Coordinates of N, CA, C and O in Angstrom, one line a residue:
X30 N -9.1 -11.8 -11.2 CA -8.9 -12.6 -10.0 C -8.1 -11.8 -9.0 O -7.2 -11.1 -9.4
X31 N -8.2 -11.9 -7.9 CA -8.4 -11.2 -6.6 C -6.1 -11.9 -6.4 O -5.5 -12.9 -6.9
X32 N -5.8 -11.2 -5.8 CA -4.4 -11.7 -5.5 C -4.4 -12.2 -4.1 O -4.9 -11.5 -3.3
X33 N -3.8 -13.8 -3.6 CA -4.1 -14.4 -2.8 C -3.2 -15.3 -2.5 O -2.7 -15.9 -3.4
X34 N -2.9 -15.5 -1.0 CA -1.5 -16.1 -0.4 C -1.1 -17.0 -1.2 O -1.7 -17.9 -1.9
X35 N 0.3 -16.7 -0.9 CA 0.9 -18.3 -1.9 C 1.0 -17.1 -3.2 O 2.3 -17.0 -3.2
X36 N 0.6 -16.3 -4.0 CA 0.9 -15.7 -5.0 C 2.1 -14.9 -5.4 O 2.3 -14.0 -4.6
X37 N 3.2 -15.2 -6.4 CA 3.8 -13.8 -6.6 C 3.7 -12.8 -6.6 O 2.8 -12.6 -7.4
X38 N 4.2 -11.5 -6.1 CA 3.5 -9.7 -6.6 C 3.7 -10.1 -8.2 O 4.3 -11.0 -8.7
X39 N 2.9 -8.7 -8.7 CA 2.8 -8.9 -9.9 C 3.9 -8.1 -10.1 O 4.2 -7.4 -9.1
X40 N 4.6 -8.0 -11.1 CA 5.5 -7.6 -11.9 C 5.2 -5.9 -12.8 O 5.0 -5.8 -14.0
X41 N 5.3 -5.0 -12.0 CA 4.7 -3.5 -12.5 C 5.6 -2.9 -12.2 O 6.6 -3.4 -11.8
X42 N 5.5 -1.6 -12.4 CA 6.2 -0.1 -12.9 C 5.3 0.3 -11.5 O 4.2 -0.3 -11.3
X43 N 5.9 1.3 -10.5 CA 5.2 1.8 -9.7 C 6.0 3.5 -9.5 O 7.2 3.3 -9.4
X44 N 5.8 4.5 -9.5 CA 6.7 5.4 -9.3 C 6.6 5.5 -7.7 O 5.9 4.9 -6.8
X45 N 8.1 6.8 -7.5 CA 7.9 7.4 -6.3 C 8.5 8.8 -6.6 O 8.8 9.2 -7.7
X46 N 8.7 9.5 -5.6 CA 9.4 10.8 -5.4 C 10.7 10.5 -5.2 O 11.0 9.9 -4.2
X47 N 11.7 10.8 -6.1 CA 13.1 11.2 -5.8 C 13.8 12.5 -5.6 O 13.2 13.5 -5.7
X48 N 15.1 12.5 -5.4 CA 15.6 13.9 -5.1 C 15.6 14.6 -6.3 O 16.0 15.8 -6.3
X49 N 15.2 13.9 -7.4 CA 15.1 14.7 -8.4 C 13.9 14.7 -9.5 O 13.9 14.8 -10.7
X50 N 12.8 14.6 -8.5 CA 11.8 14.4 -9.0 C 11.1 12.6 -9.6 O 11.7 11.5 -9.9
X51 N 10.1 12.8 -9.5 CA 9.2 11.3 -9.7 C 10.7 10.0 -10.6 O 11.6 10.2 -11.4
X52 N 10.2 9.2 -10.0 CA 11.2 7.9 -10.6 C 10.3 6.9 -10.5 O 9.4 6.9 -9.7
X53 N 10.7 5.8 -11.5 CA 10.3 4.6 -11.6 C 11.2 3.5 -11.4 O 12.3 3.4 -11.8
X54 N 10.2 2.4 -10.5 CA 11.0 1.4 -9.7 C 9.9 -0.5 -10.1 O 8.7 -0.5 -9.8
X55 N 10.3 -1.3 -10.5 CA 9.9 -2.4 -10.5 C 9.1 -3.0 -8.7 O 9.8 -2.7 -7.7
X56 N 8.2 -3.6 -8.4 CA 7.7 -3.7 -7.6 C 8.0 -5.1 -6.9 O 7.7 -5.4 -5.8
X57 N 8.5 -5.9 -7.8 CA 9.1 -7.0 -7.1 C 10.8 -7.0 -6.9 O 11.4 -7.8 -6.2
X58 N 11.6 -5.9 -7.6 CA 13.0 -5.4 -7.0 C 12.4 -4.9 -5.6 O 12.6 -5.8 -4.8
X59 N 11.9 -4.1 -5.1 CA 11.2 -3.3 -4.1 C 10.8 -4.0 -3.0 O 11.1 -3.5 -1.9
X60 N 10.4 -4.8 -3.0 CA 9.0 -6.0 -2.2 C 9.4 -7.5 -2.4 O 8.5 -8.4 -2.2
X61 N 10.8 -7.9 -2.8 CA 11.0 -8.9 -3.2 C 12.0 -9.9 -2.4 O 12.4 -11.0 -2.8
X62 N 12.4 -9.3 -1.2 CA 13.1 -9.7 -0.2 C 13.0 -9.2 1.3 O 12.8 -8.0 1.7
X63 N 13.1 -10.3 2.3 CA 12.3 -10.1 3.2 C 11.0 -10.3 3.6 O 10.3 -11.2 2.9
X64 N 10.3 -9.6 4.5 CA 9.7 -9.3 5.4 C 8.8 -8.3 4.7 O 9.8 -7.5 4.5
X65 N 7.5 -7.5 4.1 CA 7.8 -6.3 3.4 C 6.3 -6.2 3.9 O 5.7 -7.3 3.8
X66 N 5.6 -5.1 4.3 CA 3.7 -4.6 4.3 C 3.7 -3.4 3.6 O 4.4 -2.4 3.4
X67 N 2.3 -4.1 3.0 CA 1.9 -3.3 2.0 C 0.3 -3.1 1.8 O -0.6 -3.9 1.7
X68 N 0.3 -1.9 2.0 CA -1.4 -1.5 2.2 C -1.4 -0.5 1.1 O -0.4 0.2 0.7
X69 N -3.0 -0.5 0.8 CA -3.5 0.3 -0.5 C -4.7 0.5 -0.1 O -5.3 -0.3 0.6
X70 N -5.2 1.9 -0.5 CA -6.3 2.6 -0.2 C -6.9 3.8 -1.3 O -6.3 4.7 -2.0
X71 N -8.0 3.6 -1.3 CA -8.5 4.5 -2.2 C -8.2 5.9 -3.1 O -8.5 6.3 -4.2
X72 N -7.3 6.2 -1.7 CA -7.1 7.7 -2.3 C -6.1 8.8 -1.5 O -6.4 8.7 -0.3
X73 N -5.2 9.6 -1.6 CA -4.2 10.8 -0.9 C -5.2 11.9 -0.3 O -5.8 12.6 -1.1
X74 N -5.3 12.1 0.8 CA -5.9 12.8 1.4 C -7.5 12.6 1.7 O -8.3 13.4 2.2
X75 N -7.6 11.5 1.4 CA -9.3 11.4 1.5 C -9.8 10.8 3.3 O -8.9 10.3 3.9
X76 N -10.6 11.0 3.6 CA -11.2 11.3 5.0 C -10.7 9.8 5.7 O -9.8 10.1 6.5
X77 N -11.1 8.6 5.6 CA -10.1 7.2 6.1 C -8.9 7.1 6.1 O -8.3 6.9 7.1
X78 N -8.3 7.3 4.7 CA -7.0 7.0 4.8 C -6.2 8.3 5.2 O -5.0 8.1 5.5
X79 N -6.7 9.8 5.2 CA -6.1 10.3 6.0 C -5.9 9.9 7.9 O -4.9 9.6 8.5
X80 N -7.3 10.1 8.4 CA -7.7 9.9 9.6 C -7.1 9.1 10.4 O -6.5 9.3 11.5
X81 N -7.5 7.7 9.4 CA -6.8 6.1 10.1 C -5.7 5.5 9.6 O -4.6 5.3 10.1
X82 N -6.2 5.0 8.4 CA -5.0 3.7 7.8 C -3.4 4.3 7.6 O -2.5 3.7 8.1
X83 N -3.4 5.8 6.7 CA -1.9 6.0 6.8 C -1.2 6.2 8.2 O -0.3 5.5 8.4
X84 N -1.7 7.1 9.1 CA -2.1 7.3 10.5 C -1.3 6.2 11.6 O -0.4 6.3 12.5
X85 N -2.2 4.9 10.8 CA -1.8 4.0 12.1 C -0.5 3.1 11.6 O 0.1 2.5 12.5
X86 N -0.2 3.1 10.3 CA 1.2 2.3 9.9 C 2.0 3.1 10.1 O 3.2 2.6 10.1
X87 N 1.9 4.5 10.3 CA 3.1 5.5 10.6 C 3.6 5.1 12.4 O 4.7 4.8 13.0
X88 N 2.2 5.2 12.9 CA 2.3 4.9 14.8 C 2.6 3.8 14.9 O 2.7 3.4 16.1
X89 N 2.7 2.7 13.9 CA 3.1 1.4 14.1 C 4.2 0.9 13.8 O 4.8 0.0 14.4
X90 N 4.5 1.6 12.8 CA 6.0 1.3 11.8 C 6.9 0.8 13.1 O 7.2 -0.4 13.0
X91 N 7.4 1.2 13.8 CA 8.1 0.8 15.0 C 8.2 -0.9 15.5 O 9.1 -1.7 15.7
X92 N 6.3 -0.7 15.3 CA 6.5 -2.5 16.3 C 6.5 -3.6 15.4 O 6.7 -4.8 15.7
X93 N 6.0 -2.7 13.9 CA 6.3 -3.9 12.4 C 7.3 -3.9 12.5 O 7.7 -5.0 12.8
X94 N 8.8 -2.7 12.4 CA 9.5 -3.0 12.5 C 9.9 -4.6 13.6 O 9.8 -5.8 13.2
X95 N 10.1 -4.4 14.5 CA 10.4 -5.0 15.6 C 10.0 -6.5 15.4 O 10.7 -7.4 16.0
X96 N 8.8 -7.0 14.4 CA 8.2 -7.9 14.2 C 9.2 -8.6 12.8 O 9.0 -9.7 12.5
X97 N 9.9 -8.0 12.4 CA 11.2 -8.6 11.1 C 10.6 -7.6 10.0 O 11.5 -7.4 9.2
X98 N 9.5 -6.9 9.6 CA 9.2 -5.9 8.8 C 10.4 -5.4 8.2 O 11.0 -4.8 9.0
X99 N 10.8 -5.5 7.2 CA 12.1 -4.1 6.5 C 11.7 -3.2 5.9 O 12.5 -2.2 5.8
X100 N 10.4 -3.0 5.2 CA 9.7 -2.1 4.8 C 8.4 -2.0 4.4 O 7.9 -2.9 3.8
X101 N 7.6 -0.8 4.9 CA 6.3 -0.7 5.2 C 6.0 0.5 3.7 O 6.7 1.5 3.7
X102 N 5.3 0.4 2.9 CA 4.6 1.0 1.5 C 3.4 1.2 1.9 O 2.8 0.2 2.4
X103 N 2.8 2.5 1.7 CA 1.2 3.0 1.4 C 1.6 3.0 -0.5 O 2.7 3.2 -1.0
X104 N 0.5 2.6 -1.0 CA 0.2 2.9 -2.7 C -1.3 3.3 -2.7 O -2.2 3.3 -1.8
X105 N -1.2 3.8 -3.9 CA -2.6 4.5 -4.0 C -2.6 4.9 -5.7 O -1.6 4.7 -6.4
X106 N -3.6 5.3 -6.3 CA -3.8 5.6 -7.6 C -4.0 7.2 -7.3 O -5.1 7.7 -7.2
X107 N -2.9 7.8 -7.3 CA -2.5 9.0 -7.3 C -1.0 9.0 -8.3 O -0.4 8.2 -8.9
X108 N -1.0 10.0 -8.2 CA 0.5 10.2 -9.0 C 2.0 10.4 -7.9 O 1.8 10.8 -6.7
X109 N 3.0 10.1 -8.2 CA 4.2 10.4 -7.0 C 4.2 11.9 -6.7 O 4.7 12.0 -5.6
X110 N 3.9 12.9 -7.0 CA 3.6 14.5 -6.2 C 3.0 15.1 -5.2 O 3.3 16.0 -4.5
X111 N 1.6 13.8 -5.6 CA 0.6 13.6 -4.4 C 1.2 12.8 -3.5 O 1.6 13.4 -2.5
X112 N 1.3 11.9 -3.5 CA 1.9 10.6 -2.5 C 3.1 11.3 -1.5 O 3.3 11.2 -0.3
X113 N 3.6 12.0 -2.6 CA 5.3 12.4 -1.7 C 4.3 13.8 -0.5 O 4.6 14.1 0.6
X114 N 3.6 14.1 -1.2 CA 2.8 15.7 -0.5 C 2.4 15.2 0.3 O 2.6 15.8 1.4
X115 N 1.4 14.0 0.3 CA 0.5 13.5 1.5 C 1.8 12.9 2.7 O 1.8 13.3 3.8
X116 N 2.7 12.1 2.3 CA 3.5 11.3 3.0 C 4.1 12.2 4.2 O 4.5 11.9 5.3
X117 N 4.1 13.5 3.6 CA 4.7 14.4 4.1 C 4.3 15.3 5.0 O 4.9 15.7 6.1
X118 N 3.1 15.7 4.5 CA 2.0 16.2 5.2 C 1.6 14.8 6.9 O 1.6 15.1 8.1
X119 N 1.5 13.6 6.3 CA 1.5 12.8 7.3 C 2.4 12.7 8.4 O 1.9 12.3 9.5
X120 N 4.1 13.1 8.3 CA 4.6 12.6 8.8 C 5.4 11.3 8.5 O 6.3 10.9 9.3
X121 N 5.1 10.3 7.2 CA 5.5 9.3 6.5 C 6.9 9.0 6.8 O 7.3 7.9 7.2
X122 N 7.6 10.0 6.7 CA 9.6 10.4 6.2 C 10.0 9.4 7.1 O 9.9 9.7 8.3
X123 N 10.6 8.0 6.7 CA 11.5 7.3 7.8 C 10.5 6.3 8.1 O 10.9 5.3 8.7
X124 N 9.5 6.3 7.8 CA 8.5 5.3 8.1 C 8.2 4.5 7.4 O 8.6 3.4 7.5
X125 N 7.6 4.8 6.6 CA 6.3 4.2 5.3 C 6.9 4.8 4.4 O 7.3 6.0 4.6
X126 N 7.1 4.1 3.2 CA 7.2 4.6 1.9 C 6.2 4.7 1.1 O 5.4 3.9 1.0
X127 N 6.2 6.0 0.4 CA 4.9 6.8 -0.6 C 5.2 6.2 -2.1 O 6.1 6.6 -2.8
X128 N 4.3 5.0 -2.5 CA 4.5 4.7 -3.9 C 2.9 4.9 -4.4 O 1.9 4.7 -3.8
X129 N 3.2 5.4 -5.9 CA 2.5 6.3 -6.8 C 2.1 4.7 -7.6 O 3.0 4.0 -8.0
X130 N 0.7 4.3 -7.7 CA 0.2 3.7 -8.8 C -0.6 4.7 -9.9 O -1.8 4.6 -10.2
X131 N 0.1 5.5 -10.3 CA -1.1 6.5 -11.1 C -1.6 6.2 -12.0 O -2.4 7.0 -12.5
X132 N -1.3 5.0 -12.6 CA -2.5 4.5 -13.9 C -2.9 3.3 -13.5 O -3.2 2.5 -14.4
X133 N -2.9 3.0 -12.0 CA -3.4 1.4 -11.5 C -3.5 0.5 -12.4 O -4.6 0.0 -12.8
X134 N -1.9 0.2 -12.8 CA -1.5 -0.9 -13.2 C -1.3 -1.9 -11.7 O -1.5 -3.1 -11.7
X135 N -1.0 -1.4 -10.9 CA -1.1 -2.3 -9.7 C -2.5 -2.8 -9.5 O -2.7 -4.0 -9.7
X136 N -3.2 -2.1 -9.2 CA -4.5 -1.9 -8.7 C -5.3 -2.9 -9.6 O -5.7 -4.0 -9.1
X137 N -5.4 -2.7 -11.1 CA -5.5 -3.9 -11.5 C -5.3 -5.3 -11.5 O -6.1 -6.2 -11.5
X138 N -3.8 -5.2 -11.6 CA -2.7 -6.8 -11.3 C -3.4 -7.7 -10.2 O -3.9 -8.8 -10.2
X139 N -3.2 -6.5 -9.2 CA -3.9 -7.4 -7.6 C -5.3 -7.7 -7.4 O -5.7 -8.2 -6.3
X140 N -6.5 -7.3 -9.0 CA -7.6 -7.9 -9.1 C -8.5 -6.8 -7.9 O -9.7 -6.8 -7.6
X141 N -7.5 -5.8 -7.6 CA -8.5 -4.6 -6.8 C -8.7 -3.3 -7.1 O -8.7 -2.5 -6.2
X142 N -8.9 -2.9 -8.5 CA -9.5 -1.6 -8.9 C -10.9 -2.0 -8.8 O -11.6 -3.0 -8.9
X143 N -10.9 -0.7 -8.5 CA -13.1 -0.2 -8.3 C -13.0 0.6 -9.1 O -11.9 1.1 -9.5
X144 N -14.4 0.9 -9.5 CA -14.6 2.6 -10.4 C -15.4 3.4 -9.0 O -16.4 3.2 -8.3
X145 N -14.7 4.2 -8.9 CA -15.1 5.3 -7.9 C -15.5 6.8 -8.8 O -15.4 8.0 -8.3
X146 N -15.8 6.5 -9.8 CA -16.4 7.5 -11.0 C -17.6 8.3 -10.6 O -17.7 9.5 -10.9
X147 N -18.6 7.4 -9.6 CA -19.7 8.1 -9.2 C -19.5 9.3 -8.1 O -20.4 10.1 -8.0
X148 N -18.3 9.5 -7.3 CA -17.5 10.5 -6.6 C -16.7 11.0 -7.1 O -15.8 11.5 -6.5
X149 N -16.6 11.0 -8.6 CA -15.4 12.0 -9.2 C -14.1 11.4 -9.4 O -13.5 12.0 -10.3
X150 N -13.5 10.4 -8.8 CA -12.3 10.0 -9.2 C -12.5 8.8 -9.9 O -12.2 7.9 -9.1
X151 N -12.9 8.4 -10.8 CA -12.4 7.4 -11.3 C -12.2 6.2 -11.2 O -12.9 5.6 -10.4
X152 N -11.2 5.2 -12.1 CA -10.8 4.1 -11.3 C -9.6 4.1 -10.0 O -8.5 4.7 -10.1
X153 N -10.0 3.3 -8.9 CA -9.3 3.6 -7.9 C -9.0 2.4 -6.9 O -9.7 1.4 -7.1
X154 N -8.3 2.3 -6.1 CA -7.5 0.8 -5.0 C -8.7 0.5 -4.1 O -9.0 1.5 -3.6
X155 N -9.3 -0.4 -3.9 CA -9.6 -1.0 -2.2 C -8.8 -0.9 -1.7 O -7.5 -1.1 -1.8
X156 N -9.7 -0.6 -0.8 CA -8.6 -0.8 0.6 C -8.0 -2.3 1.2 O -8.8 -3.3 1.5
X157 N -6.7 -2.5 1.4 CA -6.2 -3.5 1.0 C -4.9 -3.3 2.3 O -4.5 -2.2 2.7
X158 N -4.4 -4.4 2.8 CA -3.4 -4.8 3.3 C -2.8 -5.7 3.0 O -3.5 -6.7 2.8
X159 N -1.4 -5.9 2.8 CA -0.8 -7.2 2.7 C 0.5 -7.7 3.3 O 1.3 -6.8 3.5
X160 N 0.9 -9.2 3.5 CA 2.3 -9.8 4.3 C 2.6 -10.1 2.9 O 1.8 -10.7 2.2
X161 N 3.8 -9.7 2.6 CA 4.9 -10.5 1.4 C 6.1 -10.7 2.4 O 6.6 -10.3 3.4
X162 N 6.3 -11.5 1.6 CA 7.7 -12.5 2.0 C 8.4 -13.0 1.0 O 7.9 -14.0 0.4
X163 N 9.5 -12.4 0.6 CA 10.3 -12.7 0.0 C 9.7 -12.9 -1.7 O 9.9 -14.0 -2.3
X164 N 9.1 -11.8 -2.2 CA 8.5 -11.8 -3.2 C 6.8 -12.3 -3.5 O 6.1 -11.7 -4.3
X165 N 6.5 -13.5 -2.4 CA 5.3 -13.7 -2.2 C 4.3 -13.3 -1.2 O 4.7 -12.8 -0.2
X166 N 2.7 -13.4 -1.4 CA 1.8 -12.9 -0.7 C 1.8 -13.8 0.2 O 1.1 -14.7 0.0
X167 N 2.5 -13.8 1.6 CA 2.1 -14.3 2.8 C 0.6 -14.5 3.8 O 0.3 -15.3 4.6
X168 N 0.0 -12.9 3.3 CA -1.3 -12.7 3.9 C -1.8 -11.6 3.1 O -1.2 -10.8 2.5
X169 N -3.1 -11.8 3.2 CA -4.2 -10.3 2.1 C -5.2 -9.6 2.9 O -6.1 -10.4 3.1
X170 N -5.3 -9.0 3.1 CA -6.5 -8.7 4.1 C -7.5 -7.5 3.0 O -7.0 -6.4 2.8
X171 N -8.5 -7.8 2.5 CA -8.7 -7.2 1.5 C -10.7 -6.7 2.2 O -11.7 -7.4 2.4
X172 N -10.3 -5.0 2.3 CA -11.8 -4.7 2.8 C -13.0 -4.7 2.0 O -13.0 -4.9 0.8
X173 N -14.1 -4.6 2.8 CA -15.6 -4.5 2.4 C -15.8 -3.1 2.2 O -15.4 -2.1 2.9
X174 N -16.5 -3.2 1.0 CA -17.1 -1.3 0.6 C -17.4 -1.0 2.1 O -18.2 -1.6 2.9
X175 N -16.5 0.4 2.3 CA -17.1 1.4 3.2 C -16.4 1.0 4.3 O -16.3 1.9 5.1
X176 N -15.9 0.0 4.4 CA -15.2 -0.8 6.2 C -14.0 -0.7 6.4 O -13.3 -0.7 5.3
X177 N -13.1 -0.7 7.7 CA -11.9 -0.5 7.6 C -11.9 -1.1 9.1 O -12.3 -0.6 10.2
X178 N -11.4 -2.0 8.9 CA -10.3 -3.0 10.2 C -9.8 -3.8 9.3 O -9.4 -3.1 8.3
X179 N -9.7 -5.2 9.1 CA -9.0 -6.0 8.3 C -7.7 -5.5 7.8 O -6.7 -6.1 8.0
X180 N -7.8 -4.2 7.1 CA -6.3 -3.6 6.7 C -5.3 -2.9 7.8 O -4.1 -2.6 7.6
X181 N -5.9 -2.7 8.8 CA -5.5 -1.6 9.9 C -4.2 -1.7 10.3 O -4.1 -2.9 10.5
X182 N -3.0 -1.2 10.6 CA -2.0 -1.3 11.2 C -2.0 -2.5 12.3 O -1.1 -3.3 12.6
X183 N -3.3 -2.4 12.9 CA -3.4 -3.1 14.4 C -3.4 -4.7 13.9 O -2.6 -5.6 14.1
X184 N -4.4 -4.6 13.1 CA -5.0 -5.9 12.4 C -3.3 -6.8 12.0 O -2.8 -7.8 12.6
X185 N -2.8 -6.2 10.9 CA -1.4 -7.1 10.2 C -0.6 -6.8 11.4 O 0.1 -7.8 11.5
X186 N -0.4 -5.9 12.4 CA 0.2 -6.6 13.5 C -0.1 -7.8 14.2 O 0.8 -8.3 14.9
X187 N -0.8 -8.1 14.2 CA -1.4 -8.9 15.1 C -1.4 -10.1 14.7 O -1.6 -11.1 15.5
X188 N -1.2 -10.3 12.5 CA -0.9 -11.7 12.0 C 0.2 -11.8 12.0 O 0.6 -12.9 11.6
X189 N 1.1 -10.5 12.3 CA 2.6 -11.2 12.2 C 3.4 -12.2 13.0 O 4.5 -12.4 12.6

């Protein structure tokens, strides 16, 4: 089943990059107070979520901020080396936080792994946006194979 307003985050292990290498952090300690967006996407470096989706929560982070936002997360079913590499490569640092679902235990939880096996990777995230509030799903914006608005930076600004 699909994760849907009104719902608690699920209760998972999510890594990230620390100063001393990958760490693991509970995802409702994380996401569990406040204001918090959270988008997921297929993949680190792949042609959308490079181009647009990380892209535009980076050039946005400002006006989420500004909207009561305390913290903005990309996840993905990569590992924390990728995540911290891409985040980096993006420009992320101070922005958006890089969290590692690498055995999409998330991806599962939230009822949004796909098998993207027929392109080589495996099981992997929809593309996904979400409003939490204070541990719960405020809003989901959950994309169509192949499509991307609903999740967009622009888009969850605009429900805030």
């Amino acid at each position: 089943m699909t994760i849907k307003p009104g719902d608690p985050l699920p209760d998972v292990e999510l890594f990230r990059m620390g100063p001393n290498g990958p760490e693991t952090f509970r995802l409702r300690d994380e996401a569990g107070e406040g204001l918090v967006v959270i988008f997921g996407l297929p993949g680190a470096f792949t042609p959308t979520c490079s181009a647009k989706h990380l892209p535009g929560f980076i050039e946005k982070a400002d006006e989420l901020k500004a909207k009561g936002v305390k913290k903005i997360a990309c996840v993905s079913v990569n590992d924390a080396f990728v995540m911290d590499a891409w985040g980096k490569a993006q420009g992320a640092d101070g922005k958006v936080e890089m969290w590692a679902d690498g055995n999409g235990t998330l991806a599962r939880a939230l009822g949004l792994a796909f098998d993207a096996g027929k392109f080589g990777m495996g099981e992997r995230m929809q593309r996904f946006a979400m409003i939490v509030e204070n541990g719960r799903v405020k809003d989901v914006f959950v994309e169509k194979p192949g499509e991307f608005s609903v999740s967009s930076a622009e888009h969850v600004l605009a429900r805030l």
